[in-house]
Coordinates of C-alpha atoms and ligand atoms in Angstrom, one line a residue:
X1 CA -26.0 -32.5 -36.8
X2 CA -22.6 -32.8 -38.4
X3 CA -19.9 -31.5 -36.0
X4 CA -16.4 -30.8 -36.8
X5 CA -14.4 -30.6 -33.1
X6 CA -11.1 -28.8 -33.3
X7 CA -8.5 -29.0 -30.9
X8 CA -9.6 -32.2 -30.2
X9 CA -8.4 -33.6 -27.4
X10 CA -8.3 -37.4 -26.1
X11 CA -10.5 -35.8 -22.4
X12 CA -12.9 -33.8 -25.1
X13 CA -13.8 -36.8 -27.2
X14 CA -14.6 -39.0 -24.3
X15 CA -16.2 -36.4 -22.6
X16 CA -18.6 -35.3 -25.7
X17 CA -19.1 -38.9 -26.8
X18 CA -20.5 -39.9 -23.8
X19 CA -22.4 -36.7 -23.4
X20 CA -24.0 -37.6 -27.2
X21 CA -24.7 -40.8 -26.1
X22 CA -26.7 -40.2 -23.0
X23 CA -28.8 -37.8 -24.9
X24 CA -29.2 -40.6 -27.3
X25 CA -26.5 -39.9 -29.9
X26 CA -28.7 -36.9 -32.0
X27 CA -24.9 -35.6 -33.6
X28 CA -22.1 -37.2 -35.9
X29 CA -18.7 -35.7 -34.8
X30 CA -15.4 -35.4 -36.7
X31 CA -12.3 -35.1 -34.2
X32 CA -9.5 -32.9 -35.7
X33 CA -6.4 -32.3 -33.5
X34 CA -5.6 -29.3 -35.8
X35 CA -6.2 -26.1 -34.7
X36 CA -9.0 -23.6 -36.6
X37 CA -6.8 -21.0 -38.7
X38 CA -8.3 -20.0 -42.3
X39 CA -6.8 -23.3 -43.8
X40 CA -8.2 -26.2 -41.3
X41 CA -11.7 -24.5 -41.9
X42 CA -11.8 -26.2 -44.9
X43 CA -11.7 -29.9 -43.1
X44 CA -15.2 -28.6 -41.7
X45 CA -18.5 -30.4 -42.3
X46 CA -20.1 -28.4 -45.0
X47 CA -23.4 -27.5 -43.1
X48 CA -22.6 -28.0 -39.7
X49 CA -21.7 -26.8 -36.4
X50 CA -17.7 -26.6 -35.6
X51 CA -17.0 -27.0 -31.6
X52 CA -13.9 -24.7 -30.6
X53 CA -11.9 -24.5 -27.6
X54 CA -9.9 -21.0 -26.1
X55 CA -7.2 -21.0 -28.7
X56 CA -9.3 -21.7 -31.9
X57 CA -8.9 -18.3 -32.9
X58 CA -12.0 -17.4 -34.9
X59 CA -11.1 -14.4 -36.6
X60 CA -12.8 -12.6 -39.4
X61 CA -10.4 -14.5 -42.2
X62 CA -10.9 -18.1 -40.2
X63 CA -14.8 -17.0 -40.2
X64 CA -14.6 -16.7 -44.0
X65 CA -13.4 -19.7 -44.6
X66 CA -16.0 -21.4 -42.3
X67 CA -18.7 -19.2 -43.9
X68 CA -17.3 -20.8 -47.4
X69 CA -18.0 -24.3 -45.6
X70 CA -21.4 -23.2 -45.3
X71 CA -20.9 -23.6 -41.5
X72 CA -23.9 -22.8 -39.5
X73 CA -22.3 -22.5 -35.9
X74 CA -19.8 -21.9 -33.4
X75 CA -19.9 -24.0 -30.7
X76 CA -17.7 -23.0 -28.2
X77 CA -16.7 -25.6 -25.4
X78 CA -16.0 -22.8 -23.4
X79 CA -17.4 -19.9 -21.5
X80 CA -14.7 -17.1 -22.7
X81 CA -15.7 -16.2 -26.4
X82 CA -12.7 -13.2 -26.7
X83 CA -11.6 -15.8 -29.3
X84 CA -14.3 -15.0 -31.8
X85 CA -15.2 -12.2 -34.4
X86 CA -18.7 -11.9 -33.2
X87 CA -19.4 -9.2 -35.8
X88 CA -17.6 -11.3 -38.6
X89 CA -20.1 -14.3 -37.6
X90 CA -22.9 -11.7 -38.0
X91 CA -22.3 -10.9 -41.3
X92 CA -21.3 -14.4 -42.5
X93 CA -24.9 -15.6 -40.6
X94 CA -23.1 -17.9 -38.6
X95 CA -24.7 -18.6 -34.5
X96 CA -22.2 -18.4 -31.8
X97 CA -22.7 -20.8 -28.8
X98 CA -21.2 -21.0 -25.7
X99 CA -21.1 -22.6 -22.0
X100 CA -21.7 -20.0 -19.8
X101 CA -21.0 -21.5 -16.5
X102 CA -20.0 -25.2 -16.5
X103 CA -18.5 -25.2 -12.8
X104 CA -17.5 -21.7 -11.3
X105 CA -16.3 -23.9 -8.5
X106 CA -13.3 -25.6 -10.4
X107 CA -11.6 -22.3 -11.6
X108 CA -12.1 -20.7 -8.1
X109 CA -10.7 -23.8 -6.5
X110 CA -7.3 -23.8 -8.7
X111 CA -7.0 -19.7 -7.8
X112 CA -7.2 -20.7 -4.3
X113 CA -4.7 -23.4 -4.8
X114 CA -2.3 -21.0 -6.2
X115 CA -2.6 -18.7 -3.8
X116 CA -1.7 -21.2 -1.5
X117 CA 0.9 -22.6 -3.0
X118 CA 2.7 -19.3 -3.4
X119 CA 1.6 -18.1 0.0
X120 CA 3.6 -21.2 1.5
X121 CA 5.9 -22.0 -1.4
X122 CA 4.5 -25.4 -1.9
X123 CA 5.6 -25.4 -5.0
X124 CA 9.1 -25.2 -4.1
X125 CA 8.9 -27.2 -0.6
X126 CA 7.7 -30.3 -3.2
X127 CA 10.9 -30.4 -4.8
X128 CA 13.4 -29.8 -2.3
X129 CA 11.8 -32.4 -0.2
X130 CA 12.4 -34.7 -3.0
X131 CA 16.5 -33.9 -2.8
X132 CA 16.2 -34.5 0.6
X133 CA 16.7 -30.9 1.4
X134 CA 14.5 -30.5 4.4
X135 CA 15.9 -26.9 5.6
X136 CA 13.2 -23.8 5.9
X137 CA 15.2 -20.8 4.6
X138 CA 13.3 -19.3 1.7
X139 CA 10.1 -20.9 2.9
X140 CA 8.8 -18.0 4.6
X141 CA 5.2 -17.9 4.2
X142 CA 2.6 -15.3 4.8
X143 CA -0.5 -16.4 6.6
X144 CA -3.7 -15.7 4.8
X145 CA -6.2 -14.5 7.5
X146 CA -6.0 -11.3 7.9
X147 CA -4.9 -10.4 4.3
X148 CA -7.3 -8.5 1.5
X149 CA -8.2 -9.9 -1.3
X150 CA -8.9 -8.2 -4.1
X151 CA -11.3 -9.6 -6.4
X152 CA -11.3 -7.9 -10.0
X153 CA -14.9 -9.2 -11.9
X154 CA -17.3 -11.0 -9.3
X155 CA -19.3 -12.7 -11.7
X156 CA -19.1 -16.8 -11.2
X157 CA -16.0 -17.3 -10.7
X158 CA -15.1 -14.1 -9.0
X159 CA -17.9 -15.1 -6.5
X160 CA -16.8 -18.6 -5.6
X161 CA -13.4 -17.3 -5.0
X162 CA -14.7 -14.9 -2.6
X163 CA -16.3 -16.8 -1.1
X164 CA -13.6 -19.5 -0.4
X165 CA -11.2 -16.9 0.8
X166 CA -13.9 -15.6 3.0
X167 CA -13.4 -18.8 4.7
X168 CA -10.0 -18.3 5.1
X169 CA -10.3 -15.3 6.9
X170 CA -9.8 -12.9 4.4
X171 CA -10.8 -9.2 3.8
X172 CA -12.2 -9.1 0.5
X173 CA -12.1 -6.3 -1.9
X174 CA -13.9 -5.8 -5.4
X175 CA -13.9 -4.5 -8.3
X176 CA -17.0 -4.8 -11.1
X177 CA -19.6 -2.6 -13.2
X178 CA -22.1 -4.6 -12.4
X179 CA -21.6 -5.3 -8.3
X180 CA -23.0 -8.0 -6.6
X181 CA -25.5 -7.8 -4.2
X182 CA -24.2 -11.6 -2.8
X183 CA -20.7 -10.4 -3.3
X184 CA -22.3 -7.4 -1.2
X185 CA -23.6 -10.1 1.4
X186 CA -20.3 -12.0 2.1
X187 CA -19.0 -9.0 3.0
X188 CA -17.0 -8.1 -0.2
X189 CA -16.7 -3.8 -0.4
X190 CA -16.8 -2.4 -3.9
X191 CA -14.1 -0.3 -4.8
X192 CA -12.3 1.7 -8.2
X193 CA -9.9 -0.6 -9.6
X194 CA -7.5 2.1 -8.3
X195 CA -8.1 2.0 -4.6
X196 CA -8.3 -2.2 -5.0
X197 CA -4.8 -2.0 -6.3
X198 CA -3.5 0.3 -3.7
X199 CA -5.5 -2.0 -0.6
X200 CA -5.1 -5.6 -1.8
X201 CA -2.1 -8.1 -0.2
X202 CA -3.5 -10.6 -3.4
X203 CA -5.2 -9.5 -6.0
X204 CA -6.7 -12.3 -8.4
X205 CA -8.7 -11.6 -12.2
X206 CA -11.9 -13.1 -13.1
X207 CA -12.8 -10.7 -15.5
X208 CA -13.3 -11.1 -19.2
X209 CA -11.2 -10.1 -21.6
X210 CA -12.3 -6.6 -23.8
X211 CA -10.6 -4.0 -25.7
X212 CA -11.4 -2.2 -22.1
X213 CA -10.1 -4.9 -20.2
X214 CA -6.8 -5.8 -22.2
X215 CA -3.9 -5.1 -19.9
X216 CA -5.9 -3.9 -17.7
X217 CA -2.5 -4.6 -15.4
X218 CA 0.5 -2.8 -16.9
X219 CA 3.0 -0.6 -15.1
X220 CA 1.1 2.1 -13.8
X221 CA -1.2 -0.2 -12.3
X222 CA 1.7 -2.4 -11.3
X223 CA 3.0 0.7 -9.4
X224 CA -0.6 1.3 -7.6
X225 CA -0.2 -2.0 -6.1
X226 CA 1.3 -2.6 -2.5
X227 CA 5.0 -3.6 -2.4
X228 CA 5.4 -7.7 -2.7
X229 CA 1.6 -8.1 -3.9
X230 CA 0.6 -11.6 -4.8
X231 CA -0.7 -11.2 -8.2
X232 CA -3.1 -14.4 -9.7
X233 CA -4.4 -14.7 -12.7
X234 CA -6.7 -17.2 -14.0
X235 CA -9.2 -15.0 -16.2
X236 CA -7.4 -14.5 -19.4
X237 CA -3.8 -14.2 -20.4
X238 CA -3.7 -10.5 -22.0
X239 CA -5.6 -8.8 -19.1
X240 CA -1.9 -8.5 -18.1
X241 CA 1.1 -6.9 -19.6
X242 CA 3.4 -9.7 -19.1
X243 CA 6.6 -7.5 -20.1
X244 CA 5.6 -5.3 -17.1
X245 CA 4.3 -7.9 -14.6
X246 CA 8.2 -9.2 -15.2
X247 CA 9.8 -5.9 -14.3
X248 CA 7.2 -5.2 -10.9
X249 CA 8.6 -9.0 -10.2
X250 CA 12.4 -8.0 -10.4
X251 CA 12.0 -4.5 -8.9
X252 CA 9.9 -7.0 -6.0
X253 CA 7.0 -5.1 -6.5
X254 CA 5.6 -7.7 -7.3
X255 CA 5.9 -10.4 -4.5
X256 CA 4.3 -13.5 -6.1
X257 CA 2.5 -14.1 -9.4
X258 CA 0.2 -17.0 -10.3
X259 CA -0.8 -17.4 -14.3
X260 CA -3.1 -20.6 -15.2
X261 CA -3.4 -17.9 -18.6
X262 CA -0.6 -16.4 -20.7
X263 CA -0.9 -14.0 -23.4
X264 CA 0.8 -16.2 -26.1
X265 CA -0.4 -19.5 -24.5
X266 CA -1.6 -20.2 -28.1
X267 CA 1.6 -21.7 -29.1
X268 CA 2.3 -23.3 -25.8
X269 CA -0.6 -24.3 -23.9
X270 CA -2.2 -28.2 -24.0
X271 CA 0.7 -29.7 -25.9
X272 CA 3.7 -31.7 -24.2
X273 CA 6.7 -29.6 -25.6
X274 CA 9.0 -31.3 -23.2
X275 CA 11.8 -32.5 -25.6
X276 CA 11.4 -28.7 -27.5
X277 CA 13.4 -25.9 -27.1
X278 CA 10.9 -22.9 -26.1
X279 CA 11.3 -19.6 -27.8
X280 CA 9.4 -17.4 -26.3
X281 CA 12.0 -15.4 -24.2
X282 CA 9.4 -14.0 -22.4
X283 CA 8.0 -17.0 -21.3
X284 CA 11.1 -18.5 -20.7
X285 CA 12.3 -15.5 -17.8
X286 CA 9.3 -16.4 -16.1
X287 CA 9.5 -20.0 -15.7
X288 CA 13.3 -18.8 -14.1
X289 CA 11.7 -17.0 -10.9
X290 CA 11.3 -18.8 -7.7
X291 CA 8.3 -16.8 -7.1
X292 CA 6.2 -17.5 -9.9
X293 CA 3.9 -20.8 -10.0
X294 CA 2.3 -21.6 -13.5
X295 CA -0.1 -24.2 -14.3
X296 CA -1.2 -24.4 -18.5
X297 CA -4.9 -23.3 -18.5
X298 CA -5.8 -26.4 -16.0
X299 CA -8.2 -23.8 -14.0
X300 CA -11.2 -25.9 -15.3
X301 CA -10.1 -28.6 -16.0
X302 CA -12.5 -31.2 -13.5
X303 CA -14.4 -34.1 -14.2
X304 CA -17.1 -32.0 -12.9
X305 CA -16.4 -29.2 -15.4
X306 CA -16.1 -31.6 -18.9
X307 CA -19.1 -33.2 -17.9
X308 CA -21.0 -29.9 -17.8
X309 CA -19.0 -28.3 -21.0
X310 CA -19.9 -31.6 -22.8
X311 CA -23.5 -31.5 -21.9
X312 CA -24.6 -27.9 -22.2
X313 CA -22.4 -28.1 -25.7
X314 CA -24.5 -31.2 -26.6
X315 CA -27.5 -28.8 -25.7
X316 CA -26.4 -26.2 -27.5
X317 CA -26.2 -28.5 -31.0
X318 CA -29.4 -29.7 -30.4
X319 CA -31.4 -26.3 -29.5
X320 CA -29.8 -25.2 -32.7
X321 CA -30.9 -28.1 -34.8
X322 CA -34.2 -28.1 -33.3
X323 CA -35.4 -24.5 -33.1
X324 CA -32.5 -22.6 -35.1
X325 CA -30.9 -20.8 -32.3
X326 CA -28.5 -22.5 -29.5
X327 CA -29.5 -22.1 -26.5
X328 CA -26.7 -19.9 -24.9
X329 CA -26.2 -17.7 -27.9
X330 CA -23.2 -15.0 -28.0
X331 CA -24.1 -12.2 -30.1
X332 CA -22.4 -9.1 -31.4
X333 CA -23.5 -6.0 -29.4
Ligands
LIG1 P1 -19.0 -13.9 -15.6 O1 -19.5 -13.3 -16.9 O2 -19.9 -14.6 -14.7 O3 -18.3 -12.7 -14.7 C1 -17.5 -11.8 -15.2 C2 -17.6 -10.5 -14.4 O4 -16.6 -9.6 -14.8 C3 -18.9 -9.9 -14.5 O5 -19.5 -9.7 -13.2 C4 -18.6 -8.5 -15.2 O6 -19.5 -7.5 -14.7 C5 -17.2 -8.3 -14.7 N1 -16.4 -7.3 -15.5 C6 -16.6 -7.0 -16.8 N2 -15.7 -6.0 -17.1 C7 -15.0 -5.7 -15.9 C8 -14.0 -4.8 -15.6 N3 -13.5 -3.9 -16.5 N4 -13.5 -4.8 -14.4 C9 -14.0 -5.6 -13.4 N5 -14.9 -6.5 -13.7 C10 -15.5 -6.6 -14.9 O7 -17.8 -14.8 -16.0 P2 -17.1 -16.0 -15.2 O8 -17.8 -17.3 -15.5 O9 -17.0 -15.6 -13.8 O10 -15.7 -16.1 -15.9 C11 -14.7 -15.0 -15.8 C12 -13.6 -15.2 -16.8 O11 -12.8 -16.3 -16.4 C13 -14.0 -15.6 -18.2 O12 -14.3 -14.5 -19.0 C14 -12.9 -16.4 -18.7 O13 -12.0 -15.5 -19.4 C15 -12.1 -16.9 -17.5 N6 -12.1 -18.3 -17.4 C16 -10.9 -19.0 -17.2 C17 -10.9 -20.4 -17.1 C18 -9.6 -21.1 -16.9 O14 -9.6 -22.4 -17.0 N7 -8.5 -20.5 -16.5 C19 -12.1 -21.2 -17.2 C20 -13.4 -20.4 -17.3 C21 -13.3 -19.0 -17.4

């Protein structure tokens, strides 16, 4: 089928391309760099699928224009779907289709790396090393074993992070509505979100984001937390209040903070705005803390992981083409 890819990428056209062709080219793609927003809906393929990536924000006024398009789906190239008015695609009889799990692996793997890096200041070692600055004051690091983790959403993701930490030695805390009996067999013990806070050296996110779960970290949870916490986030930006994680960080409540997600990342993320002045003050104050470590939404970003976003998308197109529903639908509840 027709496919209208936005956001396009140079890694998501190779990657999709060659996922099309393996399956013997069934779809006809048009790359747009633009974003989706109400006005670049009308570049879509009247009658087709559009592919969209985390900050393609399908709202109910981008969905109208889509639904003017005649658009038939949403593909998402991604497994979070907080970007989409599920109940505006209802109405305007347009599928939503996503990846559910492309490679838990990847995203666990960068959280760990973080929580490295900002255990041991790698970050910072990296670049006085390169000024020939070889001296150790500041470096102070914290060794893991020994330390609880606590894990906030053991689904995929949450699970593979447990279970690397596990390995390091780690105590391993959790919170979810829906426990997991192999969460439960690594040794992971379920607690309230409350006493998670309140026990947890590192605390890391991997749950999605909800009206329920939207800064789910503010500053009474901030002040639950153990003094000098390492706080990691890799699940979605506004699962924390980044005014408060800022104040928790100069009050040294918060000891460390990792963010592969930002709230805003919309106007910031996957672009190189290196010879731009940034405006988002916010934003800005964090990048100025020595004990902060941000990375642009990179969490999944393997060779593993586009090969299995390309091909379960690919799947998804054809499912839909084939039998009228994808085969990993999202629907409203
Ligand atoms: P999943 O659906 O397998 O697991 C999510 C878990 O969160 C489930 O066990 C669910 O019961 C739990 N949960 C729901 N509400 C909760 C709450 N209020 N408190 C605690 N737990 C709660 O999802 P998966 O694949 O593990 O992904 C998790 C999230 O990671 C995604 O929703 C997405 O936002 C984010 N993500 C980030 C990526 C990145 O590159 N940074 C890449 C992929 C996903």
């Amino acid at each position: 089928m027709d496919v209208t890819v936005y956001s396009t990428r140079p890694y998501d056209r190779a990657f999709l391309a060659a996922a099309n062709d393996r399956a013997g080219a069934p779809h006809r793609f048009l790359w747009l760099e633009a974003r989706l927003s109400p006005e670049t809906a009308s570049l879509a393929t009247p009658e087709g699928a559009v592919c969209l990536f985390v900050n393609d924000i399908a709202d109910a006024p981008a969905i109208a224009a889509l639904a003017a398009r005649r658009v038939r789906l949403i593909a998402l190239r991604a497994s979070g779907f907080n970007s989409v008015d599920l109940s505006a695609a209802r109405t305007a009889g347009i599928r939503v289709a996503r990846v559910p799990a492309y490679s838990p692996e990847a995203v666990a793997e960068h959280t760990a790396g973080m929580v490295l890096s900002l255990a041991r200041h790698l970050h910072r070692a990296f670049v006085r090393v390169r000024e020939g600055n070889f001296a150790l004051d500041g470096l102070l690091g914290i060794t893991l074993a020994g330390r609880s983790v606590g894990v906030v959403g053991t689904g995929r993701i949450g699970l593979a992070f447990a279970r690397i930490m596990r390995g390091f030695g780690c105590r391993l805390l959790a919170h979810d509505p829906a426990p997991s009996a192999e969460a439960e067999a690594l040794g992971v013990r379920y607690v309230s979100l409350t006493e998670l806070l309140a026990g947890s050296d590192i605390v890391s996110l991997h749950c999605p984001l909800t009206p329920q779960t939207h800064h789910m970290i503010d500053a009474a949870a901030i002040a639950r937390m153990k003094p000098g916490v390492m706080l990691i986030n890799t699940g979605r930006g506004a699962l924390v209040d980044t005014a408060a994680v800022i104040e928790g960080l100069k009050s040294g409540r918060i000891g460390h903070l990792g963010l592969d997600v930002y709230e805003e990342e919309a106007d910031l993320f996957f672009a190189d705005l290196s010879n731009t002045v940034i405006r988002d003050d916010v934003f800005a104050r964090l990048l100025t803390l020595p004990n902060v470590l941000i990375t642009g939404h990179q969490a999944f970003f393997t060779e593993e992981a586009l090969t299995a976003i390309a091909e379960t998308t690919i799947a998804n197109l054809s499912a839909f083409e084939a039998q009228g529903a994808p085969l990993h639908e999202v629907a409203a509840e």
